[in-house]
PDB file of C-alpha atoms in Angstrom:
ATOM      1  CA  UNK K 728      52.249 118.400  99.190  1.00 46.00           C
ATOM      2  CA  UNK K 729      50.878 119.375 102.398  1.00 49.00           C
ATOM      3  CA  UNK K 730      47.300 118.667 103.361  1.00 47.00           C
ATOM      4  CA  UNK K 731      46.322 122.571 103.087  1.00 50.00           C
ATOM      5  CA  UNK K 732      47.556 122.680  99.290  1.00 50.00           C
ATOM      6  CA  UNK K 733      46.144 119.648  98.227  1.00 47.00           C
ATOM      7  CA  UNK K 734      42.496 120.848  99.528  1.00 48.00           C
ATOM      8  CA  UNK K 735      43.141 124.221  97.764  1.00 50.00           C
ATOM      9  CA  UNK K 736      43.730 122.453  94.534  1.00 53.00           C
ATOM     10  CA  UNK K 737      40.697 120.352  94.823  1.00 56.00           C
ATOM     11  CA  UNK K 738      38.308 123.244  95.012  1.00 68.00           C
ATOM     12  CA  UNK K 739      39.614 125.432  92.774  1.00 74.00           C
ATOM     13  CA  UNK K 740      37.974 125.742  89.246  1.00 80.00           C
ATOM     14  CA  UNK K 741      39.596 128.698  87.558  1.00 79.00           C
ATOM     15  CA  UNK K 742      38.129 127.831  84.095  1.00 83.00           C
ATOM     16  CA  UNK K 743      34.800 127.965  85.629  1.00 83.00           C
ATOM     17  CA  UNK K 744      35.325 131.175  87.567  1.00 85.00           C
ATOM     18  CA  UNK K 745      36.706 132.863  84.540  1.00 85.00           C
ATOM     19  CA  UNK K 746      33.658 131.649  82.366  1.00 90.00           C
ATOM     20  CA  UNK K 747      31.415 132.838  85.235  1.00 90.00           C
ATOM     21  CA  UNK K 748      32.849 136.189  85.052  1.00 90.00           C
ATOM     22  CA  UNK K 749      32.438 136.446  81.264  1.00 92.00           C
ATOM     23  CA  UNK K 750      28.932 135.596  81.265  1.00 93.00           C
ATOM     24  CA  UNK K 751      27.886 138.232  84.215  1.00 92.00           C
ATOM     25  CA  UNK K 752      29.998 140.665  81.875  1.00 92.00           C
ATOM     26  CA  UNK K 753      27.901 139.694  78.820  1.00 93.00           C
ATOM     27  CA  UNK K 754      24.381 140.115  80.995  1.00 94.00           C
ATOM     28  CA  UNK K 755      25.910 143.669  81.960  1.00 92.00           C
ATOM     29  CA  UNK K 756      26.614 144.853  78.496  1.00 93.00           C
ATOM     30  CA  UNK K 757      23.060 143.746  77.449  1.00 94.00           C
ATOM     31  CA  UNK K 758      21.844 145.668  80.050  1.00 94.00           C
ATOM     32  CA  UNK K 759      23.692 149.034  79.396  1.00 93.00           C
ATOM     33  CA  UNK K 760      23.386 148.211  75.549  1.00 94.00           C
ATOM     34  CA  UNK K 761      19.603 148.621  76.179  1.00 95.00           C
ATOM     35  CA  UNK K 762      20.056 151.817  77.874  1.00 95.00           C
ATOM     36  CA  UNK K 763      22.141 153.055  75.311  1.00 94.00           C
ATOM     37  CA  UNK K 764      19.545 152.040  72.827  1.00 95.00           C
ATOM     38  CA  UNK K 765      16.691 153.886  74.753  1.00 95.00           C
ATOM     39  CA  UNK K 766      18.960 157.070  74.945  1.00 94.00           C
ATOM     40  CA  UNK K 767      19.825 156.989  71.166  1.00 93.00           C
ATOM     41  CA  UNK K 768      16.199 156.574  70.027  1.00 95.00           C
ATOM     42  CA  UNK K 769      15.004 159.280  72.501  1.00 95.00           C
ATOM     43  CA  UNK K 770      17.856 161.641  71.563  1.00 93.00           C
ATOM     44  CA  UNK K 771      16.755 161.304  67.819  1.00 93.00           C
ATOM     45  CA  UNK K 772      13.207 161.945  68.665  1.00 93.00           C
ATOM     46  CA  UNK K 773      14.085 165.088  70.940  1.00 93.00           C
ATOM     47  CA  UNK K 774      17.168 166.381  69.433  1.00 91.00           C
ATOM     48  CA  UNK K 775      17.114 169.803  70.072  1.00 92.00           C
ATOM     49  CA  UNK K 776      15.867 169.147  73.815  1.00 92.00           C
ATOM     50  CA  UNK K 777      18.662 166.849  74.492  1.00 93.00           C
ATOM     51  CA  UNK K 778      21.140 169.292  72.777  1.00 91.00           C
ATOM     52  CA  UNK K 779      19.895 172.124  75.291  1.00 91.00           C
ATOM     53  CA  UNK K 780      20.008 169.948  78.590  1.00 92.00           C
ATOM     54  CA  UNK K 781      23.366 168.369  77.580  1.00 91.00           C
ATOM     55  CA  UNK K 782      25.187 171.991  77.939  1.00 90.00           C
ATOM     56  CA  UNK K 783      24.020 171.948  81.766  1.00 89.00           C
ATOM     57  CA  UNK K 784      26.749 168.967  82.496  1.00 91.00           C
ATOM     58  CA  UNK K 785      30.119 169.858  83.319  1.00 89.00           C
ATOM     59  CA  UNK K 786      32.616 168.685  80.584  1.00 92.00           C
ATOM     60  CA  UNK K 787      35.638 169.259  82.599  1.00 93.00           C
ATOM     61  CA  UNK K 788      34.585 167.077  85.507  1.00 93.00           C
ATOM     62  CA  UNK K 789      33.476 164.259  83.171  1.00 93.00           C
ATOM     63  CA  UNK K 790      37.176 164.713  81.346  1.00 95.00           C
ATOM     64  CA  UNK K 791      38.693 164.244  84.773  1.00 95.00           C
ATOM     65  CA  UNK K 792      36.639 161.125  85.693  1.00 95.00           C
ATOM     66  CA  UNK K 793      37.330 159.759  82.151  1.00 96.00           C
ATOM     67  CA  UNK K 794      41.093 159.940  82.748  1.00 96.00           C
ATOM     68  CA  UNK K 795      40.700 158.476  86.177  1.00 96.00           C
ATOM     69  CA  UNK K 796      39.020 155.394  84.917  1.00 96.00           C
ATOM     70  CA  UNK K 797      41.529 154.883  82.005  1.00 97.00           C
ATOM     71  CA  UNK K 798      44.462 154.959  84.367  1.00 98.00           C
ATOM     72  CA  UNK K 799      42.729 152.876  86.836  1.00 97.00           C
ATOM     73  CA  UNK K 800      42.168 150.398  83.984  1.00 96.00           C
ATOM     74  CA  UNK K 801      45.861 150.600  83.370  1.00 97.00           C
ATOM     75  CA  UNK K 802      46.899 149.936  87.046  1.00 98.00           C
ATOM     76  CA  UNK K 803      44.849 147.098  87.791  1.00 97.00           C
ATOM     77  CA  UNK K 804      45.955 145.437  84.568  1.00 97.00           C
ATOM     78  CA  UNK K 805      49.663 146.097  85.583  1.00 97.00           C
ATOM     79  CA  UNK K 806      48.787 144.693  89.101  1.00 97.00           C
ATOM     80  CA  UNK K 807      47.884 141.175  87.433  1.00 96.00           C
ATOM     81  CA  UNK K 808      51.117 141.160  85.625  1.00 96.00           C
ATOM     82  CA  UNK K 809      52.924 142.191  88.979  1.00 97.00           C
ATOM     83  CA  UNK K 810      51.227 139.283  90.869  1.00 96.00           C
ATOM     84  CA  UNK K 811      52.337 136.828  88.070  1.00 95.00           C
ATOM     85  CA  UNK K 812      55.848 138.037  88.535  1.00 95.00           C
ATOM     86  CA  UNK K 813      55.956 137.671  92.388  1.00 93.00           C
ATOM     87  CA  UNK K 814      56.094 141.352  92.734  1.00 95.00           C
ATOM     88  CA  UNK K 815      53.554 141.384  95.866  1.00 95.00           C
ATOM     89  CA  UNK K 816      54.618 144.874  97.048  1.00 96.00           C
ATOM     90  CA  UNK K 817      53.934 146.274  93.534  1.00 97.00           C
ATOM     91  CA  UNK K 818      50.754 144.795  92.948  1.00 97.00           C
ATOM     92  CA  UNK K 819      49.479 146.183  96.303  1.00 97.00           C
ATOM     93  CA  UNK K 820      50.908 149.633  95.357  1.00 98.00           C
ATOM     94  CA  UNK K 821      49.077 149.436  92.067  1.00 98.00           C
ATOM     95  CA  UNK K 822      45.904 148.114  93.359  1.00 98.00           C
ATOM     96  CA  UNK K 823      45.983 151.043  95.905  1.00 98.00           C
ATOM     97  CA  UNK K 824      46.138 153.520  93.111  1.00 98.00           C
ATOM     98  CA  UNK K 825      43.405 151.900  91.296  1.00 98.00           C
ATOM     99  CA  UNK K 826      41.178 152.045  94.419  1.00 98.00           C
ATOM    100  CA  UNK K 827      42.285 155.809  95.025  1.00 97.00           C
ATOM    101  CA  UNK K 828      41.342 156.834  91.421  1.00 97.00           C
ATOM    102  CA  UNK K 829      37.813 155.089  91.701  1.00 97.00           C
ATOM    103  CA  UNK K 830      37.413 157.014  95.009  1.00 97.00           C
ATOM    104  CA  UNK K 831      38.487 160.301  92.929  1.00 97.00           C
ATOM    105  CA  UNK K 832      35.925 159.227  90.491  1.00 96.00           C
ATOM    106  CA  UNK K 833      33.021 159.023  93.149  1.00 96.00           C
ATOM    107  CA  UNK K 834      33.894 162.420  94.815  1.00 96.00           C
ATOM    108  CA  UNK K 835      33.670 164.071  91.440  1.00 95.00           C
ATOM    109  CA  UNK K 836      30.207 162.602  90.810  1.00 94.00           C
ATOM    110  CA  UNK K 837      29.154 163.456  94.166  1.00 94.00           C
ATOM    111  CA  UNK K 838      30.065 167.062  93.453  1.00 93.00           C
ATOM    112  CA  UNK K 839      28.645 166.969  89.943  1.00 93.00           C
ATOM    113  CA  UNK K 840      25.079 165.443  91.385  1.00 94.00           C
ATOM    114  CA  UNK K 841      25.231 168.084  94.175  1.00 93.00           C
ATOM    115  CA  UNK K 842      25.559 171.175  91.905  1.00 91.00           C
ATOM    116  CA  UNK K 843      22.633 169.578  89.704  1.00 91.00           C
ATOM    117  CA  UNK K 844      20.617 169.011  92.997  1.00 92.00           C
ATOM    118  CA  UNK K 845      21.414 172.350  94.148  1.00 92.00           C
ATOM    119  CA  UNK K 846      20.090 174.023  90.931  1.00 90.00           C
ATOM    120  CA  UNK K 847      17.052 171.960  91.109  1.00 90.00           C
ATOM    121  CA  UNK K 848      18.101 169.992  87.957  1.00 89.00           C
ATOM    122  CA  UNK K 849      16.875 166.706  89.112  1.00 88.00           C
ATOM    123  CA  UNK K 850      14.131 164.305  88.194  1.00 89.00           C
ATOM    124  CA  UNK K 851      10.751 165.665  89.745  1.00 86.00           C
ATOM    125  CA  UNK K 852      11.955 168.942  90.982  1.00 89.00           C
ATOM    126  CA  UNK K 853       9.634 172.007  90.278  1.00 88.00           C
ATOM    127  CA  UNK K 854      12.200 173.463  87.919  1.00 90.00           C
ATOM    128  CA  UNK K 855      12.827 170.276  85.904  1.00 87.00           C
ATOM    129  CA  UNK K 856       8.774 169.667  85.606  1.00 88.00           C
ATOM    130  CA  UNK K 857       8.666 173.283  83.828  1.00 90.00           C
ATOM    131  CA  UNK K 858      11.078 172.196  81.091  1.00 91.00           C
ATOM    132  CA  UNK K 859      10.303 170.681  77.861  1.00 93.00           C
ATOM    133  CA  UNK K 860       9.509 166.928  77.671  1.00 92.00           C
ATOM    134  CA  UNK K 861      12.863 165.928  76.021  1.00 93.00           C
ATOM    135  CA  UNK K 862      14.842 167.780  78.517  1.00 93.00           C
ATOM    136  CA  UNK K 863      13.074 166.048  81.388  1.00 94.00           C
ATOM    137  CA  UNK K 864      13.705 162.558  79.768  1.00 95.00           C
ATOM    138  CA  UNK K 865      17.450 163.408  79.508  1.00 95.00           C
ATOM    139  CA  UNK K 866      17.934 164.628  83.175  1.00 94.00           C
ATOM    140  CA  UNK K 867      15.966 161.368  83.976  1.00 95.00           C
ATOM    141  CA  UNK K 868      18.330 159.248  81.982  1.00 95.00           C
ATOM    142  CA  UNK K 869      21.373 161.127  82.928  1.00 95.00           C
ATOM    143  CA  UNK K 870      20.643 160.459  86.760  1.00 96.00           C
ATOM    144  CA  UNK K 871      19.516 156.821  86.183  1.00 96.00           C
ATOM    145  CA  UNK K 872      22.695 155.765  83.869  1.00 96.00           C
ATOM    146  CA  UNK K 873      25.292 157.827  85.767  1.00 96.00           C
ATOM    147  CA  UNK K 874      23.822 156.455  89.242  1.00 96.00           C
ATOM    148  CA  UNK K 875      23.730 152.720  87.748  1.00 96.00           C
ATOM    149  CA  UNK K 876      27.365 153.462  86.885  1.00 97.00           C
ATOM    150  CA  UNK K 877      28.533 154.911  90.184  1.00 96.00           C
ATOM    151  CA  UNK K 878      26.798 151.876  91.857  1.00 97.00           C
ATOM    152  CA  UNK K 879      28.923 149.583  89.705  1.00 96.00           C
ATOM    153  CA  UNK K 880      32.040 151.465  90.572  1.00 97.00           C
ATOM    154  CA  UNK K 881      30.934 151.003  94.499  1.00 97.00           C
ATOM    155  CA  UNK K 882      30.875 147.327  93.932  1.00 97.00           C
ATOM    156  CA  UNK K 883      34.288 147.263  91.988  1.00 96.00           C
ATOM    157  CA  UNK K 884      35.751 149.396  94.708  1.00 97.00           C
ATOM    158  CA  UNK K 885      34.366 146.479  97.237  1.00 97.00           C
ATOM    159  CA  UNK K 886      35.962 143.885  95.025  1.00 96.00           C
ATOM    160  CA  UNK K 887      39.375 145.599  94.751  1.00 97.00           C
ATOM    161  CA  UNK K 888      39.374 146.140  98.586  1.00 97.00           C
ATOM    162  CA  UNK K 889      38.716 142.046  99.139  1.00 97.00           C
ATOM    163  CA  UNK K 890      41.611 141.627  96.573  1.00 97.00           C
ATOM    164  CA  UNK K 891      43.980 143.942  98.332  1.00 97.00           C
ATOM    165  CA  UNK K 892      43.267 142.167 101.596  1.00 97.00           C
ATOM    166  CA  UNK K 893      43.764 138.505 100.134  1.00 96.00           C
ATOM    167  CA  UNK K 894      47.125 139.889  98.421  1.00 96.00           C
ATOM    168  CA  UNK K 895      48.065 141.232 101.535  1.00 95.00           C
ATOM    169  CA  UNK K 896      47.678 137.851 103.204  1.00 94.00           C
ATOM    170  CA  UNK K 897      48.841 135.621 100.665  1.00 93.00           C
ATOM    171  CA  UNK K 898      45.880 134.344  99.461  1.00 93.00           C
ATOM    172  CA  UNK K 899      46.388 135.598  96.048  1.00 93.00           C
ATOM    173  CA  UNK K 900      49.920 134.440  94.839  1.00 91.00           C
ATOM    174  CA  UNK K 901      51.571 134.142  91.378  1.00 89.00           C
ATOM    175  CA  UNK K 902      50.174 130.484  91.116  1.00 88.00           C
ATOM    176  CA  UNK K 903      46.387 131.409  92.213  1.00 88.00           C
ATOM    177  CA  UNK K 904      45.183 134.862  91.024  1.00 91.00           C
ATOM    178  CA  UNK K 905      41.777 134.293  89.351  1.00 92.00           C
ATOM    179  CA  UNK K 906      39.966 136.437  91.939  1.00 94.00           C
ATOM    180  CA  UNK K 907      42.288 139.303  90.967  1.00 96.00           C
ATOM    181  CA  UNK K 908      41.967 138.463  87.177  1.00 95.00           C
ATOM    182  CA  UNK K 909      38.234 138.578  87.479  1.00 95.00           C
ATOM    183  CA  UNK K 910      38.324 141.691  89.575  1.00 96.00           C
ATOM    184  CA  UNK K 911      40.234 143.254  86.523  1.00 96.00           C
ATOM    185  CA  UNK K 912      37.831 142.181  84.030  1.00 96.00           C
ATOM    186  CA  UNK K 913      34.833 143.594  86.078  1.00 96.00           C
ATOM    187  CA  UNK K 914      37.022 146.985  86.344  1.00 97.00           C
ATOM    188  CA  UNK K 915      37.568 147.052  82.664  1.00 96.00           C
ATOM    189  CA  UNK K 916      33.826 146.769  82.282  1.00 96.00           C
ATOM    190  CA  UNK K 917      33.065 149.660  84.319  1.00 96.00           C
ATOM    191  CA  UNK K 918      35.713 151.600  82.341  1.00 96.00           C
ATOM    192  CA  UNK K 919      34.247 150.535  79.035  1.00 95.00           C
ATOM    193  CA  UNK K 920      30.491 151.677  79.834  1.00 96.00           C
ATOM    194  CA  UNK K 921      31.839 155.007  80.934  1.00 96.00           C
ATOM    195  CA  UNK K 922      33.632 155.353  77.608  1.00 94.00           C
ATOM    196  CA  UNK K 923      30.209 155.174  75.881  1.00 93.00           C
ATOM    197  CA  UNK K 924      28.601 157.371  78.900  1.00 94.00           C
ATOM    198  CA  UNK K 925      30.893 160.108  78.414  1.00 94.00           C
ATOM    199  CA  UNK K 926      30.547 160.886  74.782  1.00 93.00           C
ATOM    200  CA  UNK K 927      26.817 160.065  74.686  1.00 91.00           C
ATOM    201  CA  UNK K 928      25.975 162.280  77.753  1.00 92.00           C
ATOM    202  CA  UNK K 929      28.737 165.090  77.791  1.00 91.00           C
ATOM    203  CA  UNK K 930      30.275 165.344  74.430  1.00 89.00           C
ATOM    204  CA  UNK K 931      27.542 164.644  71.755  1.00 80.00           C
ATOM    205  CA  UNK K 932      25.311 167.401  72.054  1.00 68.00           C
TER     206      UNK K 932
END
């Protein structure tokens, strides 16, 4: 065993790394769980206002984004299997597809937000201030929750970018893929949050 290999083994803590990621995921679930609870309470209180405001959202774009995230969750899981089997090229292709689908999600979100802003349907706009209290709350929650989720997408893309770089340079291999596994866990979290956001905001009107 050469010196570099020995040093690498001395400083790796896969169990601790995975445990840290699970703790992080738990705190994120608490955060979004609290937001979902707030949304549910306000929706019950202002049912009719939320019903009217929800019709302003684009279900088609939301569906495309849901599909993109579901497929990306599958590709990043497949990339872990590929790296375990020493299929570096396959893993890189799958990770690149995951990154591309995340980019598609953000582009769709950009156009969706852009349309809302173009029609002055954003918190604090003169038009929104003329709406009912429940509709104002709905648009506030919509922009905050989807904006926070989009921030998680950007962080996930950065993490996947780092993983792609490390796989390319053999820093992530079949015997050392904890970072890729943690990136996969994080990406599944991002997907899971959207699976709740999409029906709450777009479908249950």
